[in-house]
Short mmCIF file of C-alpha atoms in Angstrom, two decimals:
data_model
loop_
_atom_site.label_atom_id
_atom_site.label_comp_id
_atom_site.label_asym_id
_atom_site.label_seq_id
_atom_site.Cartn_x
_atom_site.Cartn_y
_atom_site.Cartn_z
CA MET A 41 -22.70 -1.78 37.20
CA LYS A 42 -24.18 0.43 34.50
CA LYS A 43 -21.39 2.98 35.01
CA SER A 44 -18.77 0.24 34.66
CA LEU A 45 -20.25 -0.95 31.37
CA THR A 46 -20.41 2.62 30.08
CA PHE A 47 -16.79 3.20 31.10
CA PHE A 48 -15.58 0.05 29.31
CA ALA A 49 -17.63 0.89 26.21
CA ILE A 50 -16.05 4.36 26.05
CA LEU A 51 -12.59 2.90 26.69
CA LEU A 52 -13.07 0.34 23.90
CA PHE A 53 -14.29 3.05 21.50
CA CYS A 54 -11.36 5.34 22.31
CA ASN A 55 -8.86 2.51 21.94
CA SER A 56 -10.17 1.52 18.52
CA SER A 57 -10.34 5.10 17.25
CA ILE A 58 -6.72 5.77 18.23
CA ALA A 59 -5.46 2.63 16.52
CA GLN A 60 -1.88 2.91 15.32
CA GLN A 61 -0.81 2.35 11.72
CA LEU A 62 1.29 -0.75 11.19
CA VAL A 63 3.93 0.93 9.00
CA HIS A 64 5.33 4.27 10.21
CA ASN A 65 8.38 4.42 7.92
CA THR A 66 9.77 2.56 4.94
CA SER A 67 12.02 0.33 7.04
CA GLN A 68 8.81 -1.19 8.47
CA VAL A 69 7.20 -2.11 5.13
CA TYR A 70 8.28 -5.71 5.79
CA LEU A 71 5.66 -5.83 8.56
CA LEU A 72 2.97 -5.90 5.87
CA GLU A 73 4.40 -9.13 4.48
CA GLN A 74 4.86 -10.59 7.96
CA ASN A 75 1.24 -9.76 8.83
CA LYS A 76 -0.21 -10.63 5.43
CA GLU A 77 -2.99 -12.75 6.92
CA ARG A 78 -4.57 -9.48 8.13
CA PHE A 79 -4.93 -8.29 4.53
CA ILE A 80 -5.48 -11.37 2.35
CA ASN A 81 -9.04 -11.50 0.94
CA LYS A 82 -9.65 -7.95 2.21
CA PRO A 83 -10.00 -4.72 0.19
CA LEU A 84 -6.83 -2.89 -0.83
CA LYS A 85 -8.01 0.13 1.17
CA ASP A 86 -7.49 -1.87 4.40
CA LEU A 87 -3.86 -2.39 3.48
CA LEU A 88 -3.28 1.18 2.30
CA LYS A 89 -4.60 2.75 5.51
CA GLU A 90 -1.90 0.88 7.47
CA ILE A 91 0.88 2.63 5.53
CA LYS A 92 1.99 6.04 6.79
CA PRO A 93 4.86 6.78 4.37
CA GLU A 94 3.49 8.21 1.15
CA ILE A 95 3.38 5.88 -1.84
CA LYS A 96 4.93 7.95 -4.61
CA THR A 97 4.76 5.64 -7.63
CA ALA A 98 2.96 2.55 -8.79
CA THR A 99 3.51 0.17 -11.65
CA VAL A 100 0.82 -2.25 -12.75
CA LEU A 101 1.65 -5.73 -14.02
CA ASN A 102 -1.32 -7.50 -15.61
CA SER A 103 -0.93 -10.99 -17.06
CA GLN A 104 -3.41 -13.76 -17.80
CA ASN A 105 -3.50 -15.04 -14.23
CA SER A 106 -1.92 -12.32 -12.15
CA PHE A 107 -2.77 -8.67 -11.46
CA VAL A 108 -0.14 -6.86 -9.41
CA PHE A 109 0.54 -3.36 -8.10
CA CYS A 110 4.18 -2.49 -7.44
CA PHE A 111 4.27 0.43 -5.01
CA ARG A 112 7.41 2.51 -4.40
CA PHE A 113 8.06 5.22 -1.82
CA THR A 114 10.41 7.34 -3.93
CA THR A 115 9.75 9.47 -6.98
CA ILE A 116 10.54 8.15 -10.43
CA GLU A 117 13.41 10.66 -10.69
CA LYS A 118 15.00 9.35 -7.49
CA GLN A 119 14.49 5.77 -8.67
CA ARG A 120 16.28 6.48 -11.94
CA LYS A 121 19.18 8.16 -10.11
CA LYS A 122 19.13 5.52 -7.34
CA GLU A 123 18.85 8.30 -4.76
CA GLY A 124 17.48 8.08 -1.25
CA THR A 125 18.25 5.76 1.61
CA ILE A 126 18.24 2.03 1.00
CA GLU A 127 15.20 1.74 3.31
CA ASP A 128 13.27 4.13 1.05
CA ARG A 129 14.08 2.05 -2.03
CA VAL A 130 11.79 -0.81 -1.11
CA SER A 131 9.04 -2.17 -3.37
CA LEU A 132 5.69 -3.40 -2.10
CA PHE A 133 4.03 -5.92 -4.43
CA VAL A 134 0.30 -6.43 -3.97
CA GLN A 135 -1.50 -9.00 -6.07
CA VAL A 136 -5.24 -8.49 -6.42
CA LYS A 137 -8.02 -10.74 -7.72
CA GLU A 138 -9.20 -8.61 -10.62
CA PHE A 139 -7.67 -7.07 -13.72
CA ILE A 140 -6.26 -3.59 -12.99
CA PRO A 141 -7.53 -1.06 -15.55
CA TRP A 142 -4.44 1.16 -15.49
CA ASN A 143 -4.71 2.96 -18.80
CA TRP A 144 -1.24 4.37 -19.47
CA ASP A 145 -2.50 6.50 -22.35
CA GLU A 146 -5.05 8.31 -20.17
CA ARG A 147 -2.56 9.21 -17.46
CA PRO A 148 -0.90 12.66 -17.66
CA LYS A 149 2.31 12.61 -19.70
CA GLY A 150 5.37 12.55 -17.44
CA THR A 151 3.40 11.41 -14.39
CA GLU A 152 2.17 8.01 -15.60
CA PHE A 153 3.78 6.26 -12.64
CA ASN A 154 2.58 8.65 -9.91
CA TRP A 155 0.21 7.13 -7.35
CA THR A 156 -2.56 9.60 -6.56
CA PRO A 157 -5.37 9.81 -4.00
CA ASN A 158 -7.71 9.30 -6.96
CA ASP A 159 -5.95 5.98 -7.72
CA ALA A 160 -6.27 4.91 -4.09
CA GLN A 161 -9.99 5.60 -4.24
CA LYS A 162 -10.47 3.97 -7.66
CA PHE A 163 -8.78 0.71 -6.62
CA ALA A 164 -9.83 0.73 -2.94
CA ASP A 165 -12.19 -2.24 -3.23
CA PHE A 166 -9.85 -4.54 -5.15
CA ILE A 167 -9.32 -7.71 -3.11
CA VAL A 168 -5.76 -8.51 -1.98
CA VAL A 169 -4.51 -12.00 -2.83
CA ARG A 170 -0.79 -11.84 -2.02
CA ILE A 171 1.75 -9.40 -0.57
CA GLY A 172 5.50 -9.29 -1.14
CA VAL A 173 8.28 -6.86 -0.25
CA VAL A 174 11.56 -6.53 -2.12
CA SER A 175 14.40 -4.20 -1.23
CA THR A 176 16.42 -2.54 -3.96
CA SER A 177 20.13 -3.18 -3.88
CA GLN A 178 22.58 -0.36 -3.19
CA ASP A 179 24.04 -0.60 -6.72
#
């Protein structure tokens, strides 16, 4: 009996440590919106660790009642030229509870929109309120 319990404990540990990411490529970003209940009222870091494709840029939209990250999976240069596959040109909108202190003036000139590992760490504990996904048209 003790061996059986040990076996199941090890199996459970292995299964949880090999957990798959929800989004493996940009065509699957819609899964975040479809599974939003997994992320609402949880830290942003929980959402970000489910995304395998690299977030290249972020725009912050702060208003009186709404604080939103807009994540994109293409560089700003590709966005301006409308390059890349249509699946790559998707935007992930994540509304959080608190004001986002994204100081444009303090960000390096020419890379103000780049999402960095430092940004992911700085905003990791912001609480997710809403998730939306919008695809960019081919035009």
